[in-house]
Every structure is written in C-alpha cells, then in structure tokens.
Amino acid sequence: MSVAVQIMDAIRLGKGNASKKDIQETTSVAWGTMCKSVDNLLERGYIFARREKAQGRGRPVIPLCINNDAAFYVGIDIGAGHTRAVVCNLSFNTVYMDEVPTPRYAGSEQFFAFLRERVEAAVVQSRIEREKLEGIGVSVSGNVDFENGIIVSGGNFGMPFGANLNIAEYLSAEFGVPIYAMTTQAAASAAEYHFGEMAGTPNILTVGCGIGIGSGVVSEGQIMISRPGRLVGHIGHILVSGNRRLCSCGFRGCLESYSGGNNLVSVAKEKFPHRTDLDSARTLDLLAAAGDADAQEIMNTAAAYNAAGIASMIQLYIPEAIVFGGGQCRADGYLFNRTLEEIRSILPRERRENIKTSISTLGKYQSALGAARLVFERYFGDNK
Ligand SMILES: [Zn+2]
C-alpha cells in the first residue's frame, strides 16, 4: 500500500483524533516521509487539521481528519444473480447503494452497456460531483485478469471462458478515472479486512455461498488477488471426492457443481423428480430445518462437500477467522450450521479453537464495498 493510503487509513481509524505522532506509530513510515505526505494531502484538500487550543506547555497536538467529500469511489459487484453498486466517500461511508438483477450474458456490447449504465446511475443518483469521482472498482463472479482489467469469463451469468472483455479500457474512456477489476471474493476479503467485524486480523478466509461458491484470502495482511493461471481461493472449483457432477468450468466434481444454489435445485430434480416443491436453495434449506428427509439428504451432502473445500482452504492458508457471506449463509440456516458441524468434525481441536467463524456484518454489499476500497488502495495519491 502506498504511504498516502496508509496515512489515510490511520486517520480514518483515528476517528478525528490522530496526530502526526499517532500516524507514525500506526504506520511506521519514516517521520520525514510521513510529514511530506501529510502536507501533500492537506494541500490537496483530502484531509484537514482540526485546530485545538494548546493545553499546557509544548507544541499543540493537531488532530487530522478526513475531508469526507473530497473524493468518491464507485464499487460495482457483478454477481451471478444480482449486480450491486455502492458509492463511498473518502472515509468509506457508503453514500449510495443499489441492486439490480444481473442480466444473462448476451455479447460484449450488451455487457458494456449494462456496466456503463450501472456506473452512470450510481454517479447521478448519489449526486456526487462528477469531478470528485476518483476511481471505479468492479468485482465479478468469474475469472478476472486484474493486471489488465479484463473479465475473462463469468460462467454463472453465462459469459463463456475467453470472452475477455477489457472493462478497464472501456470504463476509463467513458468516465475518465482509474478502473480496477477483480474477483468478487478478492473484493469480499478486502471489505472484511478493512471494514468487517474481523478488521485488522492478519489471516482471514472469506467464504461466499450463493449461486456460486467462492472464497477469498487475506494472508499476513495481504489480500491475495486471484489471476488466471494463479488462482487463489477458487474454493468452488476444488474437486470433491464422491461428486461426479459436471461444473460450469468444464471439470467434473467441483464443490460448486453440487453446493451452488441453482445446482442444489438440479440435484433435487434428479434425485427426487416427484418433489416439485424443492424448487429453490432457500426452500431446501427451510424444509431440511423442518425435518424433511429428502431435503436433509441433499443438504447433508452439500454440507460435507462444503466442509471438504473449506477444510482444504484452512490447511492451505491457516486463517484466524472465517467470515461467511452470500445468500446461503444464515445464522439459523440448516446448511450453514451443518457445514460448521462438518468442519468441526474434520479439524483437530487446537485448530477448531483457534479459528473464529462468523457471518459477515457487511451484508450483501460486501463485495461492492471491497471493490471501491481496492481501487482506492491502488490509485489513491497518484498525481492527477
Ligand atoms: Zn468447476
């Protein structure tokens, strides 16, 4: 992270009381470098100094504050089912949010038009001044070449592998600001690391269970960003022994091909064709909780598969916290609780006791918020 971003974080976390000395303690940036950067941020109006009367002798301590409305960031999360947008101010308060269904992919032209329309709606309806927009982050439930801002594929909304849409080029030409593209789960982990209940925990695993099954990783305070050829946390495509279902990625046996929301319904149709009432993941979950044996059979298998995937991620990344999100994770949900039980039955006790599990407090805008954060993190402080 740039010095400017580290300083902005220290000021935000100081809640209006951080002095230069506090900032240096939090960031460990060399005093001279830090002062130069603070002066630059003051000059550009991103922060301001709160003047307070000197108390006693010595130099007065001058607390620094973020000028909330000095810059804004748009975050768009293109999920398998819904596309969500947020506009955040410089303190990362959400000043606008909206949600629309994600259209089924029908070619690049339609997709670009949809994306432009979502950003435009966010900018117009949030009533921010256009010149204060400083970046657009886009997270996608799919494969993303984040270095080049290219969406490679989005199987869950019908975008085939190799679609390769250069959204960074397109959106920066349309809106004249930096664009950053990433996977939904990279954005989710960024959101949890900075704004969630477990914020600041160095090793976090995020797991999203919805139409797709995704995961993100924060390792030693670094958000691991997946890229084609070096996948991080594609938990949904971990192969689970015993599962033979064909996945949207072309492999047979991926976790998601069974436990993904729509796939659970397909499993129900195949296994119990007479049970036309098992028509959504939500219904399956509620019926399982109510004791329905057919629904339980499906959900128990899904829980065992989920646990196999999550336990594999625990082996790889040794998280201190697992934060769950997505439509399938509810505190009183059958599949969610059954998944936790299965994980517990796999892990040795010392691991079980050292991992905190929770459901995200950030809600369904988690990834949109993370997308806004990541574009800020990457570009803030660059000279315009
Ligand atoms: Zn797969």
Tab-separated table of C-alpha atoms and ligand atoms in Angstrom:
chain	number	residue	atom	x	y	z
A	1	MET	CA	0.000	0.000	0.000
A	2	SER	CA	1.236	3.496	-0.786
A	3	VAL	CA	2.261	5.830	2.043
A	4	ALA	CA	-0.731	8.041	1.231
A	5	VAL	CA	-3.150	5.109	1.649
A	6	GLN	CA	-1.520	4.049	4.917
A	7	ILE	CA	-1.848	7.593	6.231
A	8	MET	CA	-5.483	7.854	5.156
A	9	ASP	CA	-6.212	4.553	6.935
A	10	ALA	CA	-4.507	5.742	10.121
A	11	ILE	CA	-6.511	8.977	10.057
A	12	ARG	CA	-9.775	7.124	9.386
A	13	LEU	CA	-9.123	4.682	12.237
A	14	GLY	CA	-8.164	7.609	14.500
A	15	LYS	CA	-11.722	8.918	14.122
A	16	GLY	CA	-10.698	12.554	14.019
A	17	ASN	CA	-8.089	12.363	16.768
A	18	ALA	CA	-4.977	11.101	15.003
A	19	SER	CA	-1.975	13.395	15.224
A	20	LYS	CA	1.172	13.035	13.126
A	21	LYS	CA	2.749	11.196	16.028
A	22	ASP	CA	-0.162	8.727	16.141
A	23	ILE	CA	0.061	8.244	12.399
A	24	GLN	CA	3.729	7.451	12.623
A	25	GLU	CA	3.116	4.935	15.377
A	26	THR	CA	0.374	3.209	13.382
A	27	THR	CA	2.129	3.176	10.020
A	28	SER	CA	5.849	3.013	10.961
A	29	VAL	CA	6.551	5.252	7.953
A	30	ALA	CA	9.697	7.352	8.443
A	31	TRP	CA	8.873	10.700	10.041
A	32	GLY	CA	10.117	12.865	7.184
A	33	THR	CA	8.346	10.836	4.507
A	34	MET	CA	5.156	10.792	6.564
A	35	CYS	CA	5.198	14.577	7.154
A	36	LYS	CA	5.767	15.248	3.481
A	37	SER	CA	2.849	13.039	2.530
A	38	VAL	CA	0.562	14.566	5.197
A	39	ASP	CA	1.409	18.054	3.912
A	40	ASN	CA	0.618	16.943	0.387
A	41	LEU	CA	-2.747	15.505	1.480
A	42	LEU	CA	-3.542	18.726	3.372
A	43	GLU	CA	-2.650	20.806	0.355
A	44	ARG	CA	-4.855	18.738	-1.929
A	45	GLY	CA	-7.761	19.002	0.490
A	46	TYR	CA	-8.103	15.273	1.233
A	47	ILE	CA	-7.536	15.905	4.924
A	48	PHE	CA	-7.750	18.893	7.222
A	49	ALA	CA	-6.273	19.825	10.569
A	50	ARG	CA	-8.585	20.411	13.492
A	51	ARG	CA	-7.291	23.436	15.375
A	52	GLU	CA	-7.417	22.984	19.093
A	53	LYS	CA	-6.301	25.239	21.877
A	54	ALA	CA	-2.860	24.373	23.177
A	55	GLN	CA	-3.039	22.591	26.508
A	56	GLY	CA	-0.210	23.405	28.854
A	57	ARG	CA	3.256	23.854	27.510
A	58	GLY	CA	4.855	22.385	24.438
A	59	ARG	CA	3.666	22.214	20.900
A	60	PRO	CA	-0.079	21.763	20.482
A	61	VAL	CA	-1.212	18.391	19.171
A	62	ILE	CA	-3.086	18.878	15.927
A	63	PRO	CA	-5.604	16.163	15.165
A	64	LEU	CA	-6.109	15.332	11.498
A	65	CYS	CA	-9.434	14.491	9.895
A	66	ILE	CA	-10.518	13.137	6.542
A	67	ASN	CA	-12.368	15.549	4.324
A	68	ASN	CA	-15.142	13.078	3.569
A	69	ASP	CA	-16.467	14.723	0.449
A	70	ALA	CA	-13.107	15.416	-1.198
A	71	ALA	CA	-13.268	12.251	-3.304
A	72	PHE	CA	-15.641	9.406	-4.085
A	73	TYR	CA	-15.270	5.839	-5.312
A	74	VAL	CA	-17.766	3.647	-7.097
A	75	GLY	CA	-17.786	-0.085	-6.393
A	76	ILE	CA	-19.751	-2.457	-8.628
A	77	ASP	CA	-20.113	-6.143	-7.855
A	78	ILE	CA	-21.395	-8.290	-10.702
A	79	GLY	CA	-22.721	-11.394	-9.002
A	80	ALA	CA	-24.295	-14.445	-10.546
A	81	GLY	CA	-27.767	-13.306	-9.505
A	82	HIS	CA	-27.503	-9.592	-8.730
A	83	THR	CA	-25.322	-6.635	-9.563
A	84	ARG	CA	-24.796	-4.253	-6.679
A	85	ALA	CA	-23.343	-0.782	-6.695
A	86	VAL	CA	-22.107	1.492	-3.944
A	87	VAL	CA	-20.640	4.964	-3.841
A	88	CYS	CA	-18.241	5.567	-0.955
A	89	ASN	CA	-16.840	8.813	0.312
A	90	LEU	CA	-13.232	9.198	1.395
A	91	SER	CA	-13.954	7.784	4.873
A	92	PHE	CA	-15.574	4.795	3.208
A	93	ASN	CA	-19.026	5.614	4.386
A	94	THR	CA	-21.482	4.322	1.826
A	95	VAL	CA	-23.415	7.280	0.451
A	96	TYR	CA	-25.353	5.318	-2.161
A	97	MET	CA	-26.264	1.707	-2.922
A	98	ASP	CA	-28.439	-0.079	-5.429
A	99	GLU	CA	-29.150	-3.561	-6.694
A	100	VAL	CA	-30.462	-4.932	-9.996
A	101	PRO	CA	-30.618	-8.481	-11.403
A	102	THR	CA	-27.514	-9.430	-13.397
A	103	PRO	CA	-28.630	-9.950	-16.985
A	104	ARG	CA	-27.729	-13.195	-18.694
A	105	TYR	CA	-24.672	-12.543	-20.853
A	106	ALA	CA	-25.643	-11.775	-24.444
A	107	GLY	CA	-22.465	-10.434	-26.006
A	108	SER	CA	-19.871	-7.777	-25.226
A	109	GLU	CA	-21.906	-4.824	-26.466
A	110	GLN	CA	-24.816	-5.584	-24.163
A	111	PHE	CA	-22.461	-6.212	-21.249
A	112	PHE	CA	-20.520	-2.962	-21.694
A	113	ALA	CA	-23.780	-1.018	-21.982
A	114	PHE	CA	-25.063	-2.615	-18.774
A	115	LEU	CA	-21.861	-1.755	-16.929
A	116	ARG	CA	-21.840	1.853	-18.114
A	117	GLU	CA	-25.488	2.233	-17.125
A	118	ARG	CA	-24.790	0.920	-13.589
A	119	VAL	CA	-21.887	3.337	-13.046
A	120	GLU	CA	-23.832	6.225	-14.547
A	121	ALA	CA	-26.825	5.511	-12.300
A	122	ALA	CA	-24.571	5.440	-9.233
A	123	VAL	CA	-22.891	8.734	-10.128
A	124	VAL	CA	-26.130	10.528	-10.983
A	125	GLN	CA	-28.303	9.196	-8.190
A	126	SER	CA	-25.701	9.643	-5.461
A	127	ARG	CA	-25.495	13.302	-6.589
A	128	ILE	CA	-21.752	13.439	-6.165
A	129	GLU	CA	-19.835	15.997	-8.158
A	130	ARG	CA	-18.523	14.191	-11.205
A	131	GLU	CA	-15.030	15.687	-10.905
A	132	LYS	CA	-14.731	14.203	-7.426
A	133	LEU	CA	-15.118	10.654	-8.703
A	134	GLU	CA	-11.615	9.197	-8.403
A	135	GLY	CA	-11.989	5.562	-9.291
A	136	ILE	CA	-14.278	2.702	-10.190
A	137	GLY	CA	-13.738	-0.793	-8.800
A	138	VAL	CA	-15.514	-3.710	-10.456
A	139	SER	CA	-15.690	-7.161	-8.937
A	140	VAL	CA	-17.004	-10.103	-10.893
A	141	SER	CA	-18.174	-13.569	-10.009
A	142	GLY	CA	-15.814	-15.138	-12.527
A	143	ASN	CA	-12.255	-15.085	-13.837
A	144	VAL	CA	-10.505	-11.751	-13.975
A	145	ASP	CA	-7.161	-10.664	-15.342
A	146	PHE	CA	-6.803	-7.873	-12.816
A	147	GLU	CA	-3.478	-6.586	-14.133
A	148	ASN	CA	-5.054	-5.687	-17.439
A	149	GLY	CA	-8.600	-5.038	-16.236
A	150	ILE	CA	-10.050	-7.846	-18.299
A	151	ILE	CA	-13.014	-10.037	-17.395
A	152	VAL	CA	-12.022	-13.425	-18.764
A	153	SER	CA	-15.274	-15.222	-18.004
A	154	GLY	CA	-18.360	-15.288	-15.804
A	155	GLY	CA	-19.795	-18.771	-16.111
A	156	ASN	CA	-22.546	-18.195	-13.561
A	157	PHE	CA	-24.177	-15.476	-15.650
A	158	GLY	CA	-23.415	-17.091	-18.975
A	159	MET	CA	-20.204	-15.315	-20.013
A	160	PRO	CA	-18.092	-18.032	-21.647
A	161	PHE	CA	-14.419	-18.599	-20.914
A	162	GLY	CA	-12.326	-16.467	-23.232
A	163	ALA	CA	-14.890	-13.669	-23.562
A	164	ASN	CA	-12.005	-11.391	-22.453
A	165	LEU	CA	-13.770	-8.064	-22.031
A	166	ASN	CA	-11.394	-5.186	-21.370
A	167	ILE	CA	-13.593	-3.264	-18.970
A	168	ALA	CA	-10.732	-1.089	-17.674
A	169	GLU	CA	-10.146	0.340	-21.121
A	170	TYR	CA	-13.856	0.781	-21.772
A	171	LEU	CA	-14.844	2.377	-18.451
A	172	SER	CA	-11.809	4.642	-18.192
A	173	ALA	CA	-12.615	6.008	-21.663
A	174	GLU	CA	-16.237	6.559	-20.568
A	175	PHE	CA	-15.606	8.069	-17.141
A	176	GLY	CA	-12.022	9.332	-17.238
A	177	VAL	CA	-10.940	7.748	-13.953
A	178	PRO	CA	-8.811	4.725	-12.958
A	179	ILE	CA	-10.566	1.367	-13.101
A	180	TYR	CA	-9.682	-1.748	-11.166
A	181	ALA	CA	-11.212	-5.142	-11.896
A	182	MET	CA	-11.064	-8.118	-9.544
A	183	THR	CA	-12.949	-11.201	-8.484
A	184	THR	CA	-15.936	-10.919	-6.155
A	185	GLN	CA	-14.112	-12.834	-3.463
A	186	ALA	CA	-10.955	-10.700	-3.596
A	187	ALA	CA	-13.269	-7.740	-3.036
A	188	ALA	CA	-15.064	-9.565	-0.218
A	189	SER	CA	-11.804	-10.250	1.581
A	190	ALA	CA	-10.714	-6.613	1.171
A	191	ALA	CA	-14.019	-5.457	2.634
A	192	GLU	CA	-13.724	-7.799	5.612
A	193	TYR	CA	-10.090	-6.917	6.257
A	194	HIS	CA	-10.790	-3.181	6.335
A	195	PHE	CA	-14.409	-2.782	7.408
A	196	GLY	CA	-15.743	-6.069	8.794
A	197	GLU	CA	-16.082	-7.428	12.291
A	198	MET	CA	-12.670	-9.111	11.964
A	199	ALA	CA	-10.995	-5.989	10.503
A	200	GLY	CA	-7.262	-5.984	11.024
A	201	THR	CA	-6.994	-9.748	11.610
A	202	PRO	CA	-3.907	-10.687	9.554
A	203	ASN	CA	-5.202	-14.033	8.254
A	204	ILE	CA	-8.812	-14.184	7.126
A	205	LEU	CA	-10.625	-16.626	4.903
A	206	THR	CA	-13.859	-15.411	3.366
A	207	VAL	CA	-16.349	-17.922	2.025
A	208	GLY	CA	-19.289	-16.869	-0.115
A	209	CYS	CA	-22.097	-19.378	-0.596
A	210	GLY	CA	-24.720	-18.300	-3.100
A	211	ILE	CA	-25.326	-19.370	-6.671
A	212	GLY	CA	-21.581	-19.898	-6.834
A	213	ILE	CA	-19.271	-20.909	-4.010
A	214	GLY	CA	-16.300	-18.558	-3.695
A	215	SER	CA	-13.544	-17.783	-1.272
A	216	GLY	CA	-11.017	-15.071	-0.661
A	217	VAL	CA	-7.838	-14.970	1.356
A	218	VAL	CA	-6.057	-12.370	3.429
A	219	SER	CA	-2.632	-13.724	4.304
A	220	GLU	CA	-0.406	-11.796	6.724
A	221	GLY	CA	-2.391	-8.660	5.963
A	222	GLN	CA	-2.056	-9.087	2.196
A	223	ILE	CA	-5.198	-9.521	0.155
A	224	MET	CA	-4.454	-12.321	-2.255
A	225	ILE	CA	-5.804	-11.481	-5.650
A	226	SER	CA	-6.517	-14.320	-7.947
A	227	ARG	CA	-5.367	-14.168	-11.540
A	228	PRO	CA	-5.759	-16.533	-14.451
A	229	GLY	CA	-3.099	-19.177	-14.069
A	230	ARG	CA	-2.609	-18.416	-10.392
A	231	LEU	CA	-5.947	-18.987	-8.785
A	232	VAL	CA	-6.398	-18.078	-5.166
A	233	GLY	CA	-9.316	-19.360	-3.236
A	234	HIS	CA	-11.373	-20.730	-6.073
A	235	ILE	CA	-12.927	-22.930	-3.463
A	236	GLY	CA	-15.949	-23.643	-5.626
A	237	HIS	CA	-13.706	-25.488	-8.040
A	238	ILE	CA	-11.930	-27.652	-5.519
A	239	LEU	CA	-12.606	-31.229	-6.568
A	240	VAL	CA	-14.579	-33.213	-4.039
A	241	SER	CA	-14.277	-36.951	-3.970
A	242	GLY	CA	-17.607	-38.693	-4.491
A	243	ASN	CA	-19.075	-35.852	-6.557
A	244	ARG	CA	-19.435	-36.591	-10.266
A	245	ARG	CA	-21.481	-33.594	-11.342
A	246	LEU	CA	-20.371	-31.540	-14.318
A	247	CYS	CA	-19.327	-27.994	-13.390
A	248	SER	CA	-19.747	-24.757	-15.360
A	249	CYS	CA	-15.932	-24.711	-15.626
A	250	GLY	CA	-15.952	-27.981	-17.561
A	251	PHE	CA	-14.494	-30.161	-14.791
A	252	ARG	CA	-16.443	-32.940	-13.163
A	253	GLY	CA	-16.756	-33.000	-9.392
A	254	CYS	CA	-16.212	-29.372	-8.347
A	255	LEU	CA	-17.709	-28.377	-4.987
A	256	GLU	CA	-19.850	-25.691	-6.621
A	257	SER	CA	-21.380	-28.110	-9.132
A	258	TYR	CA	-23.232	-29.629	-6.171
A	259	SER	CA	-23.464	-26.933	-3.479
A	260	GLY	CA	-24.053	-23.877	-5.670
A	261	GLY	CA	-27.583	-22.525	-5.159
A	262	ASN	CA	-29.003	-23.478	-8.567
A	263	ASN	CA	-27.146	-26.781	-8.594
A	264	LEU	CA	-28.802	-27.846	-5.347
A	265	VAL	CA	-32.137	-27.461	-7.124
A	266	SER	CA	-30.871	-29.545	-10.080
A	267	VAL	CA	-29.705	-32.245	-7.670
A	268	ALA	CA	-33.173	-32.261	-6.087
A	269	LYS	CA	-34.822	-32.612	-9.518
A	270	GLU	CA	-32.621	-35.542	-10.436
A	271	LYS	CA	-32.827	-37.344	-7.116
A	272	PHE	CA	-36.473	-36.711	-6.279
A	273	PRO	CA	-38.291	-35.921	-9.538
A	274	HIS	CA	-41.695	-36.142	-7.835
A	275	ARG	CA	-40.736	-33.423	-5.328
A	276	THR	CA	-41.574	-30.376	-7.435
A	277	ASP	CA	-41.697	-28.302	-4.244
A	278	LEU	CA	-37.889	-28.447	-3.863
A	279	ASP	CA	-37.541	-25.527	-6.257
A	280	SER	CA	-35.023	-23.192	-4.603
A	281	ALA	CA	-31.982	-23.406	-2.353
A	282	ARG	CA	-33.890	-21.426	0.230
A	283	THR	CA	-36.845	-23.870	0.199
A	284	LEU	CA	-34.473	-26.816	0.501
A	285	ASP	CA	-32.821	-25.175	3.482
A	286	LEU	CA	-36.093	-24.384	5.246
A	287	LEU	CA	-37.516	-27.858	4.620
A	288	ALA	CA	-34.317	-29.510	5.823
A	289	ALA	CA	-34.515	-27.456	9.013
A	290	ALA	CA	-38.127	-28.579	9.433
A	291	GLY	CA	-37.069	-32.237	9.246
A	292	ASP	CA	-37.833	-33.107	5.591
A	293	ALA	CA	-35.716	-36.226	4.933
A	294	ASP	CA	-35.247	-35.639	1.163
A	295	ALA	CA	-34.122	-32.056	1.685
A	296	GLN	CA	-31.827	-33.149	4.509
A	297	GLU	CA	-30.203	-35.792	2.342
A	298	ILE	CA	-29.273	-33.193	-0.266
A	299	MET	CA	-28.174	-30.586	2.256
A	300	ASN	CA	-26.137	-33.043	4.321
A	301	THR	CA	-24.160	-33.987	1.235
A	302	ALA	CA	-23.746	-30.300	0.356
A	303	ALA	CA	-22.507	-29.609	3.896
A	304	ALA	CA	-19.973	-32.435	3.696
A	305	TYR	CA	-18.713	-31.110	0.346
A	306	ASN	CA	-18.568	-27.517	1.635
A	307	ALA	CA	-16.617	-28.704	4.660
A	308	ALA	CA	-14.140	-30.605	2.477
A	309	GLY	CA	-13.486	-27.444	0.476
A	310	ILE	CA	-13.255	-25.159	3.497
A	311	ALA	CA	-11.026	-27.570	5.427
A	312	SER	CA	-8.701	-27.665	2.401
A	313	MET	CA	-8.528	-23.872	2.459
A	314	ILE	CA	-7.769	-23.991	6.199
A	315	GLN	CA	-4.908	-26.395	5.511
A	316	LEU	CA	-3.504	-24.084	2.849
A	317	TYR	CA	-3.892	-20.685	4.492
A	318	ILE	CA	-4.222	-21.230	8.269
A	319	PRO	CA	-6.747	-18.441	8.873
A	320	GLU	CA	-7.531	-16.993	12.299
A	321	ALA	CA	-11.032	-16.130	11.168
A	322	ILE	CA	-13.506	-17.399	8.604
A	323	VAL	CA	-16.137	-14.921	7.521
A	324	PHE	CA	-19.110	-16.351	5.662
A	325	GLY	CA	-21.338	-14.427	3.285
A	326	GLY	CA	-23.792	-14.929	0.450
A	327	GLY	CA	-27.448	-15.864	0.268
A	328	GLN	CA	-26.958	-19.403	1.555
A	329	CYS	CA	-25.358	-18.348	4.849
A	330	ARG	CA	-27.878	-17.518	7.550
A	331	ALA	CA	-27.258	-17.818	11.270
A	332	ASP	CA	-30.272	-20.136	11.666
A	333	GLY	CA	-29.831	-21.898	8.308
A	334	TYR	CA	-29.678	-25.677	8.119
A	335	LEU	CA	-26.909	-25.942	5.514
A	336	PHE	CA	-24.801	-23.260	7.187
A	337	ASN	CA	-24.901	-24.890	10.624
A	338	ARG	CA	-24.475	-28.357	9.220
A	339	THR	CA	-21.412	-27.125	7.292
A	340	LEU	CA	-19.895	-25.742	10.517
A	341	GLU	CA	-20.529	-29.069	12.260
A	342	GLU	CA	-18.840	-30.966	9.428
A	343	ILE	CA	-15.824	-28.649	9.543
A	344	ARG	CA	-15.569	-29.187	13.306
A	345	SER	CA	-15.629	-32.918	12.788
A	346	ILE	CA	-12.666	-32.671	10.403
A	347	LEU	CA	-10.349	-30.275	12.252
A	348	PRO	CA	-8.149	-31.191	15.201
A	349	ARG	CA	-9.170	-29.460	18.399
A	350	GLU	CA	-6.401	-26.843	18.519
A	351	ARG	CA	-7.355	-25.640	15.033
A	352	ARG	CA	-11.054	-25.582	15.913
A	353	GLU	CA	-10.382	-23.479	18.972
A	354	ASN	CA	-8.154	-21.011	17.159
A	355	ILE	CA	-10.484	-20.126	14.315
A	356	LYS	CA	-13.319	-17.672	14.793
A	357	THR	CA	-16.252	-18.194	12.471
A	358	SER	CA	-18.891	-15.592	11.755
A	359	ILE	CA	-21.321	-14.329	9.159
A	360	SER	CA	-20.331	-11.065	7.530
A	361	THR	CA	-21.771	-7.962	9.152
A	362	LEU	CA	-21.349	-6.090	5.870
A	363	GLY	CA	-24.338	-7.739	4.208
A	364	LYS	CA	-24.920	-8.106	0.515
A	365	TYR	CA	-22.931	-5.003	-0.448
A	366	GLN	CA	-19.744	-6.561	0.964
A	367	SER	CA	-18.009	-7.064	-2.393
A	368	ALA	CA	-19.135	-3.766	-3.915
A	369	LEU	CA	-17.626	-2.023	-0.887
A	370	GLY	CA	-14.442	-4.066	-1.263
A	371	ALA	CA	-14.228	-3.172	-4.952
A	372	ALA	CA	-14.409	0.533	-4.083
A	373	ARG	CA	-11.756	0.010	-1.425
A	374	LEU	CA	-9.379	-1.811	-3.771
A	375	VAL	CA	-9.498	0.834	-6.479
A	376	PHE	CA	-8.823	3.446	-3.799
A	377	GLU	CA	-5.959	1.367	-2.408
A	378	ARG	CA	-4.383	1.008	-5.819
A	379	TYR	CA	-4.708	4.540	-7.152
A	380	PHE	CA	-5.186	6.990	-4.286
A	381	GLY	CA	-2.466	9.592	-4.015
A	382	ASP	CA	-1.368	9.257	-7.640
A	383	ASN	CA	-0.875	12.703	-9.090
A	384	LYS	CA	-3.716	13.640	-11.364
B	1	ZN	ZN	-15.625	-26.104	-11.571
